[in-house]
Coordinates of C-alpha atoms and ligand atoms in Angstrom, one line a residue:
Chain A
X1 CA -67.1 63.7 53.1
X2 CA -64.3 61.3 52.3
X3 CA -63.3 58.6 54.7
X4 CA -60.4 59.2 57.2
X5 CA -57.8 56.5 56.5
X6 CA -55.1 57.4 59.0
X7 CA -55.0 59.7 62.0
X8 CA -52.2 60.4 64.3
X9 CA -53.4 62.1 67.4
X10 CA -50.7 63.8 69.5
X11 CA -48.4 60.9 68.8
X12 CA -45.0 61.1 70.4
X13 CA -42.0 58.8 70.9
X14 CA -38.9 59.1 73.1
X15 CA -35.8 57.1 72.8
X16 CA -34.3 57.1 76.3
X17 CA -34.3 60.8 77.1
X18 CA -34.4 62.0 73.5
X19 CA -37.7 63.1 72.1
X20 CA -37.7 61.9 68.5
X21 CA -41.3 63.0 67.8
X22 CA -43.4 65.3 69.9
X23 CA -47.2 65.6 69.7
X24 CA -47.6 64.9 66.0
X25 CA -51.1 65.3 64.6
X26 CA -51.6 64.1 61.1
X27 CA -54.4 63.0 58.8
X28 CA -54.7 61.1 55.6
X29 CA -58.0 60.8 53.8
X30 CA -59.2 58.5 51.1
X31 CA -57.3 58.7 47.8
X32 CA -55.1 61.6 49.1
X33 CA -51.4 62.0 48.5
X34 CA -49.9 63.5 51.6
X35 CA -46.3 64.4 52.1
X36 CA -44.1 64.7 55.2
X37 CA -41.0 66.9 54.7
X38 CA -38.4 68.2 57.0
X39 CA -34.6 68.3 57.4
X40 CA -32.5 65.2 58.1
X41 CA -33.1 63.7 61.5
X42 CA -36.4 65.5 61.9
X43 CA -38.2 62.2 62.7
X44 CA -39.9 61.4 59.5
X45 CA -38.8 57.8 59.2
X46 CA -39.5 57.3 62.9
X47 CA -43.1 58.4 62.2
X48 CA -43.4 55.6 59.6
X49 CA -41.9 53.1 62.0
X50 CA -44.5 54.0 64.5
X51 CA -47.4 53.7 62.0
X52 CA -46.2 50.3 60.9
X53 CA -45.7 49.0 64.4
X54 CA -41.9 48.7 64.4
X55 CA -41.8 51.2 67.2
X56 CA -44.6 51.7 69.8
X57 CA -45.3 55.4 70.4
X58 CA -44.7 56.5 74.0
X59 CA -47.7 59.0 73.9
X60 CA -50.7 59.7 71.8
X61 CA -52.5 57.3 69.6
X62 CA -52.7 56.1 66.0
X63 CA -56.0 55.4 64.3
X64 CA -56.4 53.4 61.1
X65 CA -60.0 53.4 59.7
X66 CA -61.1 54.7 63.0
X67 CA -59.5 51.9 65.0
X68 CA -56.5 52.3 67.2
X69 CA -53.5 50.2 66.0
X70 CA -51.2 51.2 68.8
X71 CA -50.1 47.8 70.0
X72 CA -50.7 45.8 66.8
X73 CA -47.7 43.8 65.5
X74 CA -46.2 44.9 62.1
X75 CA -47.4 41.9 60.2
X76 CA -50.9 42.4 61.4
X77 CA -50.8 46.1 60.4
X78 CA -49.8 45.0 56.9
X79 CA -52.7 42.6 56.9
X80 CA -55.1 45.4 57.9
X81 CA -54.0 47.3 54.8
X82 CA -50.9 49.5 55.5
X83 CA -47.9 48.7 53.3
X84 CA -44.6 50.5 53.1
X85 CA -41.3 50.9 51.4
X86 CA -38.0 51.7 53.2
X87 CA -35.6 54.6 52.9
X88 CA -32.7 52.3 52.3
X89 CA -34.5 49.7 50.2
X90 CA -35.2 46.4 52.0
X91 CA -35.7 43.8 49.3
X92 CA -35.2 40.1 49.7
X93 CA -31.9 40.6 48.1
X94 CA -30.8 37.2 47.0
X95 CA -34.2 36.2 45.8
X96 CA -35.6 36.9 42.3
X97 CA -37.8 39.7 41.3
X98 CA -40.7 37.3 40.9
X99 CA -40.1 35.7 44.4
X100 CA -40.1 39.1 46.0
X101 CA -43.6 39.8 44.7
X102 CA -45.1 36.4 45.2
X103 CA -43.9 36.2 48.8
X104 CA -46.0 39.4 49.4
X105 CA -49.0 37.6 48.0
X106 CA -48.9 34.8 50.6
X107 CA -50.8 37.1 53.0
X108 CA -53.9 37.1 50.9
X109 CA -53.6 33.5 49.6
X110 CA -53.4 31.7 53.0
X111 CA -52.3 28.2 52.8
X112 CA -51.6 25.4 55.3
X113 CA -48.4 23.5 55.5
X114 CA -49.8 20.3 54.2
X115 CA -51.5 21.5 51.1
X116 CA -48.7 23.8 50.3
X117 CA -46.0 21.1 50.7
X118 CA -47.8 18.5 48.6
X119 CA -48.9 21.1 46.0
X120 CA -52.6 20.2 46.5
X121 CA -53.2 23.9 46.1
X122 CA -52.1 24.2 42.6
X123 CA -55.2 26.2 41.6
X124 CA -54.4 28.8 44.2
X125 CA -50.8 28.7 43.2
X126 CA -51.7 29.4 39.6
X127 CA -53.8 32.4 40.6
X128 CA -51.0 33.6 42.7
X129 CA -48.5 33.3 39.9
X130 CA -50.9 35.1 37.5
X131 CA -51.4 38.0 39.9
X132 CA -47.7 38.3 40.5
X133 CA -47.1 38.4 36.8
X134 CA -49.8 40.9 36.3
X135 CA -48.4 43.2 38.9
X136 CA -44.9 42.9 37.5
X137 CA -46.2 43.7 34.0
X138 CA -48.1 46.8 35.3
X139 CA -44.9 48.0 36.9
X140 CA -42.8 47.3 33.8
X141 CA -40.7 44.8 35.7
X142 CA -41.8 41.6 33.9
X143 CA -38.7 41.3 31.8
X144 CA -36.6 41.2 35.0
X145 CA -38.8 38.5 36.5
X146 CA -36.0 35.9 37.0
X147 CA -33.2 38.4 37.9
X148 CA -31.8 38.4 41.4
X149 CA -33.4 41.5 42.9
X150 CA -30.2 43.1 44.1
X151 CA -28.7 43.0 40.6
X152 CA -31.3 45.6 39.4
X153 CA -30.5 49.3 39.1
X154 CA -31.5 51.5 42.1
X155 CA -34.5 52.9 40.3
X156 CA -35.8 49.5 39.4
X157 CA -35.2 48.2 43.0
X158 CA -37.4 51.1 44.2
X159 CA -40.1 50.2 41.8
X160 CA -39.9 46.5 42.8
X161 CA -40.2 47.5 46.4
X162 CA -43.4 49.4 45.5
X163 CA -44.7 46.5 43.5
X164 CA -44.1 44.2 46.5
X165 CA -45.9 46.6 48.8
X166 CA -48.9 46.7 46.4
X167 CA -49.1 43.0 46.3
X168 CA -50.5 43.1 49.9
X169 CA -53.4 45.1 48.5
X170 CA -53.0 48.1 50.9
X171 CA -55.5 50.9 51.5
X172 CA -52.6 53.1 52.6
X173 CA -49.1 53.1 51.1
X174 CA -46.2 54.6 52.9
X175 CA -43.2 55.6 50.7
X176 CA -40.0 56.6 52.4
X177 CA -38.0 58.8 50.0
X178 CA -39.0 57.0 46.8
X179 CA -36.8 59.3 44.6
X180 CA -33.6 58.7 46.6
X181 CA -31.0 57.2 44.3
X182 CA -33.1 57.7 41.2
X183 CA -31.6 59.5 38.2
X184 CA -33.3 62.8 37.1
X185 CA -35.3 61.1 34.4
X186 CA -36.7 58.5 36.8
X187 CA -37.4 61.2 39.3
X188 CA -39.4 63.1 36.7
X189 CA -41.4 60.1 35.9
X190 CA -42.1 59.4 39.5
X191 CA -44.8 62.1 39.8
X192 CA -47.0 60.5 37.2
X193 CA -46.1 57.0 38.5
X194 CA -47.3 57.8 42.0
X195 CA -50.5 59.3 40.7
X196 CA -51.1 56.3 38.5
X197 CA -50.6 53.9 41.4
X198 CA -53.1 55.9 43.5
X199 CA -55.7 55.7 40.8
X200 CA -55.0 52.1 39.6
X201 CA -54.8 50.5 43.0
X202 CA -57.1 52.8 44.9
X203 CA -54.7 53.7 47.6
X204 CA -54.0 56.7 49.7
X205 CA -50.4 57.6 49.8
X206 CA -48.2 59.1 52.6
X207 CA -44.7 59.9 51.4
X208 CA -41.5 61.3 52.7
X209 CA -39.4 63.1 50.1
X210 CA -36.7 65.7 49.8
X211 CA -37.3 66.6 46.2
X212 CA -39.3 69.7 46.6
X213 CA -40.5 69.9 43.0
X214 CA -42.0 66.4 43.3
X215 CA -43.6 67.1 46.7
X216 CA -45.1 70.4 45.6
X217 CA -46.4 68.9 42.4
X218 CA -48.0 65.8 43.8
X219 CA -49.2 66.5 47.3
X220 CA -52.8 67.3 48.3
X221 CA -51.4 68.2 51.7
X222 CA -47.9 68.7 53.2
X223 CA -46.7 68.3 56.8
X224 CA -43.4 69.9 57.8
X225 CA -41.6 68.6 60.8
X226 CA -38.3 69.8 62.3
X227 CA -36.7 68.3 65.4
X228 CA -39.7 66.1 65.9
X229 CA -42.1 69.0 66.0
X230 CA -44.8 69.8 63.5
X231 CA -44.0 73.3 62.3
X232 CA -46.5 73.7 59.5
X233 CA -49.2 72.0 57.5
X234 CA -51.2 72.9 54.4
X235 CA -51.3 72.9 50.7
X236 CA -48.2 73.4 48.5
X237 CA -48.9 77.1 48.2
X238 CA -49.3 77.6 51.9
X239 CA -46.1 75.7 52.7
X240 CA -44.0 77.6 50.1
X241 CA -44.9 80.9 51.7
X242 CA -44.6 79.8 55.3
X243 CA -41.9 81.7 57.2
X244 CA -41.1 78.9 59.6
X245 CA -40.6 76.4 56.8
X246 CA -38.3 78.7 54.9
X247 CA -36.3 79.3 58.1
X248 CA -36.0 75.6 58.8
X249 CA -34.7 74.8 55.4
X250 CA -32.5 77.9 55.1
X251 CA -31.1 77.2 58.5
X252 CA -30.2 73.7 57.3
X253 CA -28.5 75.1 54.3
X254 CA -26.4 77.5 56.4
X255 CA -25.3 74.7 58.5
X256 CA -24.4 72.6 55.5
Chain B
X1 CA -45.2 18.5 19.4
X2 CA -43.8 15.4 21.1
X3 CA -40.3 16.8 21.0
X4 CA -41.5 20.0 22.5
X5 CA -43.0 18.1 25.4
X6 CA -39.8 16.2 25.8
X7 CA -37.7 19.4 26.0
X8 CA -40.1 21.1 28.3
X9 CA -39.9 18.2 30.8
X10 CA -36.3 17.4 30.2
X11 CA -35.4 18.2 33.7
X12 CA -38.0 15.8 35.2
X13 CA -37.2 13.1 32.7
X14 CA -33.4 13.3 33.3
X15 CA -34.0 13.4 37.0
X16 CA -36.2 10.3 36.9
X17 CA -33.6 8.5 34.8
X18 CA -30.9 9.5 37.2
X19 CA -32.9 8.1 40.2
X20 CA -33.6 4.9 38.3
X21 CA -29.9 4.5 37.6
X22 CA -29.1 5.1 41.3
X23 CA -31.6 2.4 42.2
X24 CA -30.2 0.0 39.7
X25 CA -26.7 0.6 40.9
X26 CA -27.7 0.1 44.5
X27 CA -29.6 -3.0 43.6
X28 CA -26.4 -4.5 42.0
X29 CA -24.4 -3.6 45.0
X30 CA -26.9 -5.1 47.3
X31 CA -26.9 -8.3 45.3
X32 CA -23.2 -8.6 45.7
X33 CA -23.1 -7.3 49.3
X34 CA -20.3 -9.7 50.3
X35 CA -17.7 -8.0 48.2
X36 CA -19.1 -4.5 48.6
X37 CA -19.3 -4.1 52.4
X38 CA -16.9 -1.1 52.5
X39 CA -18.7 0.7 49.7
X40 CA -22.1 0.0 51.3
X41 CA -20.9 1.4 54.6
X42 CA -19.8 4.6 53.0
X43 CA -23.0 5.1 50.9
X44 CA -25.2 4.4 53.9
X45 CA -23.3 6.8 56.1
X46 CA -23.4 9.5 53.4
X47 CA -27.1 9.1 52.9
X48 CA -27.9 9.4 56.6
X49 CA -25.6 12.4 57.0
X50 CA -27.2 14.0 54.0
X51 CA -30.6 13.8 55.7
X52 CA -29.2 15.5 58.9
X53 CA -27.3 18.0 56.8
X54 CA -30.4 19.0 54.9
X55 CA -32.4 19.3 58.1
X56 CA -29.7 21.6 59.4
X57 CA -29.6 23.6 56.2
X58 CA -33.3 24.1 56.5
X59 CA -32.9 26.2 59.6
X60 CA -29.5 27.7 59.0
X61 CA -29.3 28.0 55.2
X62 CA -33.0 28.6 54.3
X63 CA -34.4 30.3 57.4
X64 CA -31.3 32.1 58.6
X65 CA -31.6 30.7 62.1
X66 CA -28.2 29.8 63.5
X67 CA -29.3 26.7 65.4
X68 CA -26.7 24.1 66.6
X69 CA -29.0 21.6 68.3
X70 CA -29.0 18.9 65.7
X71 CA -27.0 16.3 67.6
X72 CA -29.4 16.5 70.6
X73 CA -32.4 15.9 68.4
X74 CA -30.6 13.1 66.7
X75 CA -29.9 11.5 70.1
X76 CA -33.7 11.6 70.9
X77 CA -34.5 9.8 67.6
X78 CA -31.7 7.3 67.9
X79 CA -32.5 6.3 71.4
X80 CA -36.3 6.0 70.8
X81 CA -35.6 3.9 67.7
X82 CA -33.2 1.7 69.6
X83 CA -35.4 1.2 72.6
X84 CA -38.4 0.1 70.6
X85 CA -36.6 -2.0 68.0
X86 CA -33.9 -4.0 69.8
X87 CA -35.1 -7.6 69.8
X88 CA -36.7 -8.6 73.2
X89 CA -34.4 -11.6 73.6
X90 CA -31.3 -9.4 73.8
X91 CA -32.7 -6.8 76.1
X92 CA -31.9 -8.4 79.4
X93 CA -28.2 -8.8 78.5
X94 CA -27.9 -5.3 77.2
X95 CA -29.5 -3.7 80.3
X96 CA -27.2 -5.7 82.6
X97 CA -26.6 -2.9 85.0
X98 CA -30.0 -2.2 86.6
X99 CA -32.3 -4.2 84.3
X100 CA -34.8 -2.7 81.9
X101 CA -37.9 -0.8 82.8
X102 CA -40.8 -3.3 83.2
X103 CA -43.1 -1.5 80.8
X104 CA -40.4 -1.3 78.1
X105 CA -39.1 -4.8 78.5
X106 CA -41.6 -6.4 76.1
X107 CA -42.6 -3.4 74.0
X108 CA -41.5 -3.3 70.3
X109 CA -42.6 -1.2 67.4
X110 CA -42.1 -1.8 63.7
X111 CA -38.9 0.0 62.5
X112 CA -40.6 2.8 60.5
X113 CA -43.0 3.6 63.3
X114 CA -40.2 3.7 65.8
X115 CA -38.3 6.1 63.6
X116 CA -41.2 8.4 63.1
X117 CA -42.0 8.3 66.8
X118 CA -38.4 9.4 67.4
X119 CA -38.9 12.3 65.0
X120 CA -42.2 13.3 66.6
X121 CA -40.7 13.4 70.1
X122 CA -37.8 15.5 68.8
X123 CA -40.3 17.8 67.1
X124 CA -42.4 18.2 70.2
X125 CA -39.4 19.1 72.3
X126 CA -38.3 21.6 69.6
X127 CA -41.8 23.2 69.5
X128 CA -41.8 23.8 73.3
X129 CA -38.2 25.0 73.5
X130 CA -38.6 27.1 70.3
X131 CA -41.1 29.4 71.9
X132 CA -38.6 31.1 74.2
X133 CA -35.4 30.7 72.2
X134 CA -36.4 31.5 68.6
X135 CA -36.8 35.2 69.4
X136 CA -33.1 35.3 70.3
X137 CA -30.5 36.9 68.0
X138 CA -28.3 34.5 66.0
X139 CA -25.3 34.1 68.3
X140 CA -27.5 33.7 71.4
X141 CA -29.6 31.2 69.5
X142 CA -26.5 29.2 68.7
X143 CA -25.5 29.1 72.3
X144 CA -29.0 28.2 73.5
X145 CA -29.4 25.3 71.0
X146 CA -25.9 24.0 71.8
X147 CA -26.8 24.0 75.4
X148 CA -30.1 22.3 74.8
X149 CA -28.3 19.6 72.8
X150 CA -25.8 18.9 75.7
X151 CA -28.7 18.8 78.2
X152 CA -30.5 16.2 76.2
X153 CA -27.3 14.2 76.0
X154 CA -26.7 14.5 79.8
X155 CA -30.2 13.4 80.6
X156 CA -29.8 10.3 78.4
X157 CA -26.5 9.5 80.0
X158 CA -27.7 10.1 83.6
X159 CA -27.8 7.1 85.9
X160 CA -31.4 7.9 86.7
X161 CA -32.2 6.9 83.1
X162 CA -30.4 3.5 83.4
X163 CA -33.5 1.4 83.1
X164 CA -34.6 3.3 80.0
X165 CA -31.5 4.4 78.0
X166 CA -29.0 2.2 79.8
X167 CA -27.3 5.4 80.9
X168 CA -23.8 5.8 79.9
X169 CA -23.4 2.1 78.8
X170 CA -25.1 2.6 75.5
X171 CA -27.4 0.3 73.5
X172 CA -26.4 -2.5 71.2
X173 CA -27.9 -4.9 68.7
X174 CA -30.1 -2.4 67.0
X175 CA -31.5 -3.9 63.8
X176 CA -29.9 -2.6 60.7
X177 CA -31.0 -1.9 57.2
X178 CA -31.7 -5.0 55.1
X179 CA -29.5 -3.5 52.5
X180 CA -28.3 -0.2 51.0
X181 CA -31.5 0.0 49.0
X182 CA -33.6 0.2 52.1
X183 CA -31.4 2.9 53.5
X184 CA -31.7 4.8 50.2
X185 CA -35.5 4.6 50.3
X186 CA -35.8 5.9 53.9
X187 CA -33.3 8.7 53.3
X188 CA -34.7 9.5 49.9
X189 CA -38.2 10.0 51.4
X190 CA -36.8 12.3 54.0
X191 CA -34.9 14.4 51.5
X192 CA -37.8 14.6 49.2
X193 CA -40.2 15.8 51.9
X194 CA -37.8 18.5 53.0
X195 CA -37.3 19.6 49.4
X196 CA -41.0 19.8 49.0
X197 CA -41.3 22.0 52.1
X198 CA -38.5 24.2 50.9
X199 CA -40.2 24.7 47.6
X200 CA -43.6 25.4 49.0
X201 CA -44.9 28.8 49.9
X202 CA -43.7 28.2 53.5
X203 CA -40.2 27.7 52.1
X204 CA -40.4 31.0 50.4
X205 CA -41.4 32.6 53.7
X206 CA -38.4 31.0 55.3
X207 CA -36.1 32.5 52.7
X208 CA -37.8 35.9 53.1
X209 CA -37.0 35.8 56.8
X210 CA -33.4 34.8 56.1
X211 CA -33.0 37.8 53.7
X212 CA -34.6 40.5 55.9
X213 CA -36.8 40.0 58.9
X214 CA -38.1 43.6 58.9
X215 CA -39.1 43.4 55.3
X216 CA -40.7 40.0 55.8
X217 CA -42.9 41.4 58.5
X218 CA -43.7 44.4 56.3
X219 CA -45.2 42.0 53.7
X220 CA -47.3 40.3 56.4
X221 CA -45.3 37.2 57.3
X222 CA -45.7 36.1 60.9
X223 CA -42.0 35.6 61.4
X224 CA -42.3 33.9 64.7
X225 CA -44.7 31.3 63.5
X226 CA -42.6 30.6 60.4
X227 CA -39.4 30.3 62.4
X228 CA -41.2 27.9 64.8
X229 CA -42.4 25.8 61.8
X230 CA -39.0 25.6 60.3
X231 CA -37.3 24.7 63.6
X232 CA -39.9 22.0 64.3
X233 CA -39.6 20.4 60.8
X234 CA -35.8 20.5 61.0
X235 CA -35.9 18.9 64.4
X236 CA -38.3 16.2 63.3
X237 CA -36.0 15.2 60.5
X238 CA -32.9 15.4 62.8
X239 CA -34.8 12.9 65.0
X240 CA -35.6 10.7 62.1
X241 CA -32.0 10.8 60.9
X242 CA -30.9 9.9 64.5
X243 CA -33.0 6.8 64.2
X244 CA -31.4 6.0 60.8
X245 CA -28.0 6.6 62.2
X246 CA -28.8 4.2 65.1
X247 CA -29.7 1.5 62.5
X248 CA -26.6 2.2 60.5
X249 CA -24.3 2.0 63.5
X250 CA -26.1 -0.8 65.2
X251 CA -24.9 0.4 68.6
X252 CA -25.1 3.8 70.1
X253 CA -24.0 5.6 73.3
X254 CA -24.6 9.1 74.5
X255 CA -21.1 10.2 73.4
X256 CA -22.0 9.5 69.8
X257 CA -24.2 12.6 70.0
X258 CA -21.7 15.1 71.4
X259 CA -21.3 18.6 69.9
X260 CA -18.7 17.1 67.6
X261 CA -21.4 15.5 65.6
X262 CA -23.1 18.9 65.1
X263 CA -19.9 20.4 63.9
X264 CA -19.3 17.5 61.5
X265 CA -22.8 18.2 60.1
X266 CA -22.2 21.9 60.0
X267 CA -19.1 21.2 58.0
X268 CA -21.1 19.3 55.4
X269 CA -23.7 22.1 55.2
X270 CA -21.0 24.8 54.7
X271 CA -19.0 22.8 52.3
X272 CA -22.0 21.8 50.2
X273 CA -23.4 25.2 50.1
X274 CA -25.6 27.1 52.6
X275 CA -29.1 27.2 51.2
X276 CA -28.7 24.4 48.6
X277 CA -30.5 21.1 48.9
X278 CA -28.3 19.3 46.4
X279 CA -25.3 21.0 48.1
X280 CA -26.0 19.2 51.4
X281 CA -26.3 15.9 49.6
X282 CA -23.1 16.3 47.6
X283 CA -21.4 17.7 50.6
X284 CA -22.2 14.6 52.6
X285 CA -20.7 12.3 50.1
X286 CA -17.7 14.5 49.6
X287 CA -17.0 14.6 53.3
X288 CA -17.6 10.9 54.0
X289 CA -15.7 9.7 51.0
X290 CA -12.9 12.2 51.6
X291 CA -12.4 11.0 55.1
X292 CA -12.0 7.5 53.9
X293 CA -9.7 8.4 51.0
X294 CA -7.4 10.3 53.4
X295 CA -7.1 7.2 55.6
X296 CA -3.8 6.4 53.7
X297 CA -2.2 9.2 55.6
X298 CA -2.9 7.6 59.0
X299 CA 0.1 5.3 58.6
X300 CA 3.3 5.3 56.6
X301 CA 2.6 4.8 52.9
X302 CA 4.5 4.1 49.7
X303 CA 4.4 6.5 46.8
X304 CA 6.1 5.7 43.4
X305 CA 7.9 2.9 45.2
X306 CA 9.2 5.1 47.9
X307 CA 8.3 4.4 51.5
X308 CA 7.2 7.6 53.2
X309 CA 7.6 7.2 56.9
X310 CA 7.6 10.6 58.5
X311 CA 6.4 10.6 62.0
X312 CA 3.4 12.7 61.2
X313 CA 1.7 10.0 59.2
X314 CA 0.1 8.3 62.1
X315 CA -3.4 7.7 63.4
X316 CA -5.5 10.9 63.2
X317 CA -3.3 12.7 60.7
X318 CA -6.0 12.5 58.0
X319 CA -8.2 14.7 60.1
X320 CA -5.5 17.4 60.1
X321 CA -5.4 17.2 56.3
X322 CA -9.1 17.2 56.1
X323 CA -9.3 20.3 58.3
X324 CA -6.8 22.1 56.1
X325 CA -8.7 21.2 53.0
X326 CA -11.8 22.5 54.7
X327 CA -10.2 25.8 55.5
X328 CA -9.0 26.2 51.9
X329 CA -12.6 25.6 50.7
X330 CA -14.0 28.1 53.2
X331 CA -11.4 30.7 52.3
X332 CA -11.6 30.4 48.6
X333 CA -15.1 29.1 47.9
X334 CA -16.9 31.0 50.5
X335 CA -20.3 29.8 49.3
X336 CA -19.4 26.2 49.3
X337 CA -19.6 23.8 46.4
X338 CA -23.1 24.8 45.2
X339 CA -23.2 28.4 46.5
X340 CA -26.9 28.5 47.2
X341 CA -27.8 27.1 43.7
X342 CA -29.2 23.7 43.0
X343 CA -27.8 20.9 40.9
X344 CA -30.7 20.3 38.5
X345 CA -30.6 19.3 34.9
X346 CA -32.4 22.6 34.1
X347 CA -29.6 24.6 35.6
X348 CA -27.0 22.5 33.7
X349 CA -28.7 23.1 30.4
X350 CA -29.0 26.8 31.2
X351 CA -25.4 26.9 32.2
X352 CA -24.2 25.5 28.8
X353 CA -26.7 27.7 26.9
X354 CA -25.1 30.7 28.5
X355 CA -21.6 29.6 27.7
X356 CA -22.7 29.0 24.1
X357 CA -24.1 32.5 23.9
X358 CA -20.9 34.0 25.1
X359 CA -18.9 32.3 22.4
X360 CA -21.1 33.6 19.6
Ligands
ATP1 N1 -34.1 53.3 67.5 C1 -33.7 54.5 67.8 N2 -33.0 54.7 68.9 C2 -32.6 56.0 69.2 N3 -32.8 57.0 68.5 C3 -33.4 56.9 67.3 C4 -33.9 55.6 66.9 N4 -34.6 55.7 65.7 C5 -34.5 57.0 65.4 N5 -33.8 57.7 66.3 C6 -33.5 59.2 66.3 O1 -34.7 59.9 66.0 C7 -34.3 61.0 65.2 C8 -35.1 61.0 63.9 O2 -34.6 60.0 63.0 P1 -35.3 59.7 61.6 O3 -34.6 58.5 61.0 O4 -36.8 59.5 61.9 O5 -35.1 61.0 60.8 P2 -35.6 61.3 59.3 O6 -36.5 62.5 59.4 O7 -36.1 60.1 58.7 O8 -34.2 61.8 58.6 P3 -33.7 61.5 57.2 O9 -34.2 62.6 56.3 O10 -32.2 61.6 57.3 O11 -34.1 60.2 56.8 C9 -32.8 60.9 64.9 O12 -32.2 61.8 65.8 C10 -32.5 59.5 65.3 O13 -31.2 59.4 65.8
MG2 MG1 -35.6 59.0 57.1

């Protein structure tokens, strides 16, 4: 049996009186690609924010590798092995592509102020630079190394954000709408790209996505949430034929 | 082979040459200090202000913390330096009001030690006060640090401190630099150390926090610890710069370190370029030289043989002109002179290369 990486057990969160997520149960196993889908405002990003410690759930629990991470700070959660990207891209905008990646390597190459200031750690620094360059090459970003990150195209920015997340050597990678803002060709390439990341970096992937073709193609398991409630879970086939899911999505289209 | 090595290290070579030229220039000025008093004053002031400006830029420009406590930390450094370096024979006459504290009366420290001690005390106070206030959002942080700065000043000036700080009467006869070269060396070391921190992995973390706190945490940066380190280092150098300022001015009083001083430094930081080391240095010289150059407008002056004697050209008018110029800069060059970039020979070479490519 494969190892359980992430488990949400009846996790819920309220903002004031509003229930954003209600009793969510979810599991990600080793090397799985799992998708969360659902209409706008369903609570998908909120779930990510709970897992990464930005919000603290008001009920239930979150287990990572069998341990509760309920009150762990975001930076500690990253150190434990959960990395993420953001729906509206959060790069270090004014910094270069290279700096964006090397900053994420600091976590694994700890350094004290003295050695780092007086460059007594140049061996480590060299290793760090090498690893950053290797990562950029593997993501086809090396030629943009010295560009300011916000000057890149949307698609490249998304890829850089993924590269930065991978630099922390995660066991679990959370992708919040990776295809948003990408052109059709980039979106098509994304399927292979995500699979390649999983195999090359040995990560499990939990992603939020609105592009159904991509989701159906790539996911081992899909969770559907609507108004903060889990309305279905299963394989692509099971989800495609689920009445509730069809209703939730059709309902949304009628409103739109 | 040799030429390649030269080109590769051109930046370092040119920088070293530049520093040597500066040293030679200062050496010549020092040798003729009789005729160069005015010039020496301006250079020394600009150097000391460059240190404070860079310390402020470290928190504001590189870490994104809008902290306005610099004057307070400078006051700590200035007073500690003064208290431990004023020659013993003058002390009785300086503390004429209530006399000097018996323990301090005969205590002296070598100048560099006193300056470092001033920096350390400022750093310790910053470390303690940083714990509650560094979690505040920017405008609240600005108010809290301004308040802290004023509290420090009020404590120094309070009558209860008469036997230590001489209260509101100030301190005199602080030993000064032996020459502009000494000032350059002290300030140069401070600037170099701060530049090294900014270019270390810690400096990169500071910049990440400035860009996006949520993303910084998401890549594992302990943002609270990093902010605290930045704030403490900045305060240390503000304290050191306070000591240097005391040496430059030779006499200090608590009013020297009012909020106005912080604003003056902020102006240099903004003018030079937020997030630029060389910007703060250039900004300091521009502001200090500019203020002197505009002195002509403080009284009636002659231009092309005509006597201009409008009633506005009186004491203080140069500050009006100066403020207008500043507004123009802020409005039209939002990012200051350097705009977050650095003045290095590498960048100059790159700049001209790019220009060349465009022409082709
Ligand atoms: N900090 C907060 N305070 C109050 N309400 C919040 C907060 N964060 C999220 N919400 C609410 O929670 C609900 C879910 O939002 P969320 O961003 O998770 O939706 P989503 O499923 O990611 O939608 P989309 O597909 O548009 O990204 C929304 O109604 C939102 O207003
Ligand atoms: Mg969302």
